[in-house]
Amino acid sequence: EKEFWFRAQGLDIAPSEQKLQFDCGGQQWVYEVCFPTGTYGLPGSKSIDFMEELLREVESSGIAAPSPIEQRWTRSSRSPLSPASPSLESDNGYESENALFSWVGVIMYLPSEDTDPTGSRREFITESFKDQYCTLVRRVGKKYGIMCHWAKIEVSDDPKDANGGVAEDVRARFGPRVVAAYNDARKAYDPR
């Protein structure tokens, strides 16, 4: 095994669009959440507990959840808008520079537009994803302190929308200073 890894090492430099891509299998909805799961020295079991509970709930609910459910781990981030950043505004377990975060992403594939000319199947899948799957992930994840990846959510001001509270959760997590700085930058650089 040592010989294998010795021969496999090397350096390959190229533009990011040639290295950081993969084939997603077509258009899809993605919902990604992040939560603290200990530190590098003491990782804890929250990430495995969350996944086991999520899988039980998916199976018992009958949601047609395609594979894979992606899970990965990172350290905390210094970016103030990262779900894995130490919180500036609250005491929620995100503060440690050595914090270990678990990221979990769920997906639902969409049929191509040429195989769904009316769009009815795409609409059904979209509603199922938002109203059932994402809601289930948030419900299971509440006790684990999950935070959705704010750039991958569709939010609505409609109080009947299952995702209506997500924007408030994001604002509460990052706090008014970070949200205001983001909105100022957006107005300056993306005024549309």
C-alpha positions as a Markdown table, in Angstrom:
| # | Residue | x | y | z |
|---|---|---|---|---|
| 1 | Glu | 0.0 | 0.0 | 0.0 |
| 2 | Lys | 2.9 | 2.4 | 0.8 |
| 3 | Glu | 4.3 | 1.8 | -2.7 |
| 4 | Phe | 0.9 | 2.6 | -4.3 |
| 5 | Trp | 0.6 | 5.9 | -2.5 |
| 6 | Phe | 4.2 | 6.8 | -3.3 |
| 7 | Arg | 3.6 | 6.2 | -7.0 |
| 8 | Ala | 0.3 | 8.1 | -6.9 |
| 9 | Gln | 1.7 | 11.3 | -5.5 |
| 10 | Gly | 2.4 | 14.2 | -7.7 |
| 11 | Leu | 1.4 | 17.7 | -8.7 |
| 12 | Asp | -1.1 | 18.6 | -11.4 |
| 13 | Ile | -1.8 | 22.3 | -12.1 |
| 14 | Ala | -4.6 | 23.5 | -14.3 |
| 15 | Pro | -7.4 | 26.1 | -14.2 |
| 16 | Ser | -10.0 | 25.4 | -11.6 |
| 17 | Glu | -12.7 | 24.8 | -14.2 |
| 18 | Gln | -10.7 | 21.8 | -15.3 |
| 19 | Lys | -10.1 | 20.4 | -11.9 |
| 20 | Leu | -13.1 | 21.2 | -9.7 |
| 21 | Gln | -15.9 | 19.8 | -11.9 |
| 22 | Phe | -17.7 | 16.6 | -12.0 |
| 23 | Asp | -20.7 | 15.2 | -13.9 |
| 24 | Cys | -23.8 | 15.8 | -11.8 |
| 25 | Gly | -26.0 | 13.5 | -13.9 |
| 26 | Gly | -28.2 | 16.3 | -15.2 |
| 27 | Gln | -30.2 | 19.1 | -13.6 |
| 28 | Gln | -30.9 | 18.7 | -9.9 |
| 29 | Trp | -32.0 | 20.4 | -6.8 |
| 30 | Val | -29.4 | 20.5 | -4.0 |
| 31 | Tyr | -29.9 | 21.4 | -0.4 |
| 32 | Glu | -26.8 | 21.5 | 1.7 |
| 33 | Val | -26.5 | 21.9 | 5.4 |
| 34 | Cys | -23.6 | 22.3 | 7.8 |
| 35 | Phe | -23.2 | 21.9 | 11.5 |
| 36 | Pro | -20.4 | 21.7 | 14.2 |
| 37 | Thr | -19.5 | 18.2 | 15.2 |
| 38 | Gly | -16.7 | 18.6 | 17.7 |
| 39 | Thr | -13.1 | 19.4 | 17.1 |
| 40 | Tyr | -10.2 | 17.7 | 15.3 |
| 41 | Gly | -9.0 | 16.3 | 18.6 |
| 42 | Leu | -12.5 | 15.3 | 19.8 |
| 43 | Pro | -14.7 | 14.8 | 16.7 |
| 44 | Gly | -17.8 | 13.4 | 18.5 |
| 45 | Ser | -20.6 | 11.4 | 16.9 |
| 46 | Lys | -23.1 | 14.1 | 15.9 |
| 47 | Ser | -22.4 | 13.8 | 12.2 |
| 48 | Ile | -23.0 | 10.0 | 12.2 |
| 49 | Asp | -26.0 | 10.4 | 14.6 |
| 50 | Phe | -27.5 | 13.0 | 12.2 |
| 51 | Met | -27.1 | 10.8 | 9.2 |
| 52 | Glu | -28.6 | 7.7 | 10.8 |
| 53 | Glu | -31.6 | 9.7 | 12.0 |
| 54 | Leu | -32.0 | 11.4 | 8.6 |
| 55 | Leu | -31.9 | 8.0 | 6.8 |
| 56 | Arg | -34.5 | 6.5 | 9.2 |
| 57 | Glu | -36.8 | 9.5 | 8.6 |
| 58 | Val | -36.3 | 9.4 | 4.9 |
| 59 | Glu | -37.1 | 5.7 | 4.8 |
| 60 | Ser | -40.2 | 6.0 | 7.1 |
| 61 | Ser | -41.5 | 9.0 | 5.2 |
| 62 | Gly | -41.5 | 7.3 | 1.8 |
| 63 | Ile | -39.6 | 10.3 | 0.2 |
| 64 | Ala | -38.1 | 9.1 | -3.1 |
| 65 | Ala | -34.6 | 10.3 | -2.1 |
| 66 | Pro | -32.0 | 9.4 | -4.7 |
| 67 | Ser | -28.5 | 8.4 | -3.8 |
| 68 | Pro | -26.1 | 9.6 | -2.8 |
| 69 | Ile | -26.6 | 11.7 | 0.3 |
| 70 | Glu | -23.2 | 13.4 | 0.3 |
| 71 | Gln | -21.4 | 14.0 | 3.6 |
| 72 | Arg | -18.0 | 15.6 | 4.1 |
| 73 | Trp | -16.1 | 17.4 | 6.9 |
| 74 | Thr | -14.1 | 20.6 | 7.0 |
| 75 | Arg | -12.5 | 22.8 | 9.6 |
| 76 | Ser | -14.1 | 26.2 | 10.5 |
| 77 | Ser | -13.8 | 29.0 | 8.0 |
| 78 | Arg | -12.7 | 32.6 | 8.4 |
| 79 | Ser | -15.2 | 33.7 | 5.8 |
| 80 | Pro | -18.0 | 35.6 | 7.6 |
| 81 | Leu | -20.7 | 34.2 | 5.3 |
| 82 | Ser | -19.6 | 30.5 | 5.6 |
| 83 | Pro | -22.0 | 28.3 | 7.5 |
| 84 | Ala | -18.8 | 26.9 | 9.1 |
| 85 | Ser | -17.5 | 30.3 | 10.2 |
| 86 | Pro | -17.1 | 31.2 | 13.9 |
| 87 | Ser | -20.2 | 33.2 | 14.9 |
| 88 | Leu | -19.7 | 36.9 | 15.6 |
| 89 | Glu | -23.1 | 37.4 | 17.1 |
| 90 | Ser | -24.1 | 34.3 | 19.1 |
| 91 | Asp | -22.9 | 31.5 | 21.4 |
| 92 | Asn | -23.8 | 28.5 | 19.3 |
| 93 | Gly | -20.8 | 26.2 | 19.3 |
| 94 | Tyr | -19.3 | 27.6 | 16.1 |
| 95 | Glu | -16.5 | 29.7 | 17.8 |
| 96 | Ser | -13.6 | 27.3 | 17.9 |
| 97 | Glu | -10.8 | 27.7 | 15.4 |
| 98 | Asn | -10.3 | 24.0 | 15.7 |
| 99 | Ala | -14.0 | 23.2 | 15.1 |
| 100 | Leu | -14.9 | 20.3 | 12.9 |
| 101 | Phe | -18.0 | 20.8 | 10.7 |
| 102 | Ser | -20.0 | 18.2 | 8.8 |
| 103 | Trp | -21.6 | 19.1 | 5.5 |
| 104 | Val | -24.6 | 17.1 | 4.3 |
| 105 | Gly | -26.1 | 17.5 | 0.8 |
| 106 | Val | -29.3 | 16.0 | -0.4 |
| 107 | Ile | -30.5 | 16.0 | -4.0 |
| 108 | Met | -33.4 | 15.3 | -6.3 |
| 109 | Tyr | -32.8 | 14.9 | -10.0 |
| 110 | Leu | -35.0 | 16.7 | -12.6 |
| 111 | Pro | -36.0 | 15.2 | -15.9 |
| 112 | Ser | -34.7 | 17.0 | -18.9 |
| 113 | Glu | -37.0 | 19.5 | -20.5 |
| 114 | Asp | -37.2 | 17.4 | -23.7 |
| 115 | Thr | -38.6 | 14.4 | -21.7 |
| 116 | Asp | -41.0 | 16.6 | -19.8 |
| 117 | Pro | -42.3 | 19.1 | -22.3 |
| 118 | Thr | -45.1 | 20.4 | -20.1 |
| 119 | Gly | -42.9 | 20.8 | -17.1 |
| 120 | Ser | -45.4 | 19.0 | -14.8 |
| 121 | Arg | -42.9 | 16.4 | -13.7 |
| 122 | Arg | -40.2 | 19.0 | -12.9 |
| 123 | Glu | -42.8 | 21.1 | -11.0 |
| 124 | Phe | -43.9 | 18.0 | -9.0 |
| 125 | Ile | -40.3 | 17.1 | -8.1 |
| 126 | Thr | -39.5 | 20.7 | -7.2 |
| 127 | Glu | -42.4 | 21.0 | -4.8 |
| 128 | Ser | -41.6 | 17.6 | -3.3 |
| 129 | Phe | -38.0 | 18.6 | -2.8 |
| 130 | Lys | -38.8 | 21.9 | -1.2 |
| 131 | Asp | -41.9 | 21.0 | 0.8 |
| 132 | Gln | -41.0 | 17.5 | 1.9 |
| 133 | Tyr | -37.3 | 16.6 | 1.6 |
| 134 | Cys | -35.8 | 20.0 | 2.7 |
| 135 | Thr | -38.4 | 20.4 | 5.5 |
| 136 | Leu | -37.5 | 16.9 | 6.7 |
| 137 | Val | -33.8 | 17.7 | 6.7 |
| 138 | Arg | -34.4 | 20.9 | 8.7 |
| 139 | Arg | -36.7 | 19.1 | 11.2 |
| 140 | Val | -34.1 | 16.3 | 11.8 |
| 141 | Gly | -31.3 | 18.8 | 11.9 |
| 142 | Lys | -32.8 | 21.3 | 14.3 |
| 143 | Lys | -31.3 | 19.5 | 17.4 |
| 144 | Tyr | -27.9 | 19.3 | 15.7 |
| 145 | Gly | -27.7 | 23.0 | 15.0 |
| 146 | Ile | -27.7 | 22.8 | 11.2 |
| 147 | Met | -27.3 | 25.8 | 9.0 |
| 148 | Cys | -28.2 | 25.7 | 5.4 |
| 149 | His | -25.8 | 26.9 | 2.8 |
| 150 | Trp | -27.4 | 30.3 | 2.2 |
| 151 | Ala | -26.4 | 30.5 | -1.5 |
| 152 | Lys | -28.2 | 27.2 | -2.3 |
| 153 | Ile | -31.7 | 28.0 | -1.0 |
| 154 | Glu | -34.8 | 29.3 | -2.6 |
| 155 | Val | -36.7 | 31.5 | -0.2 |
| 156 | Ser | -40.1 | 33.0 | -0.2 |
| 157 | Asp | -41.9 | 35.6 | 1.8 |
| 158 | Asp | -45.1 | 33.5 | 1.6 |
| 159 | Pro | -46.0 | 32.4 | 5.2 |
| 160 | Lys | -47.5 | 29.2 | 3.8 |
| 161 | Asp | -44.2 | 28.3 | 2.1 |
| 162 | Ala | -42.4 | 25.4 | 3.9 |
| 163 | Asn | -39.1 | 27.3 | 3.4 |
| 164 | Gly | -40.4 | 30.6 | 4.7 |
| 165 | Gly | -38.4 | 30.6 | 8.0 |
| 166 | Val | -35.1 | 29.8 | 6.3 |
| 167 | Ala | -34.2 | 33.4 | 5.5 |
| 168 | Glu | -34.8 | 34.4 | 9.1 |
| 169 | Asp | -32.6 | 31.5 | 10.3 |
| 170 | Val | -29.8 | 32.7 | 8.0 |
| 171 | Arg | -30.2 | 36.3 | 9.3 |
| 172 | Ala | -30.1 | 35.1 | 12.9 |
| 173 | Arg | -27.1 | 32.9 | 12.4 |
| 174 | Phe | -24.9 | 35.5 | 10.7 |
| 175 | Gly | -26.2 | 38.6 | 12.6 |
| 176 | Pro | -27.1 | 42.1 | 11.5 |
| 177 | Arg | -23.6 | 43.3 | 10.8 |
| 178 | Val | -22.6 | 40.5 | 8.4 |
| 179 | Val | -26.0 | 40.6 | 6.6 |
| 180 | Ala | -25.8 | 44.4 | 6.2 |
| 181 | Ala | -22.3 | 44.2 | 4.8 |
| 182 | Tyr | -23.4 | 41.5 | 2.4 |
| 183 | Asn | -26.5 | 43.5 | 1.3 |
| 184 | Asp | -24.3 | 46.7 | 0.8 |
| 185 | Ala | -21.9 | 44.7 | -1.4 |
| 186 | Arg | -24.7 | 43.2 | -3.4 |
| 187 | Lys | -26.2 | 46.7 | -4.0 |
| 188 | Ala | -22.9 | 48.0 | -5.1 |
| 189 | Tyr | -21.8 | 45.1 | -7.4 |
| 190 | Asp | -25.1 | 43.5 | -8.4 |
| 191 | Pro | -27.7 | 46.2 | -8.4 |
| 192 | Arg | -30.3 | 44.3 | -10.5 |
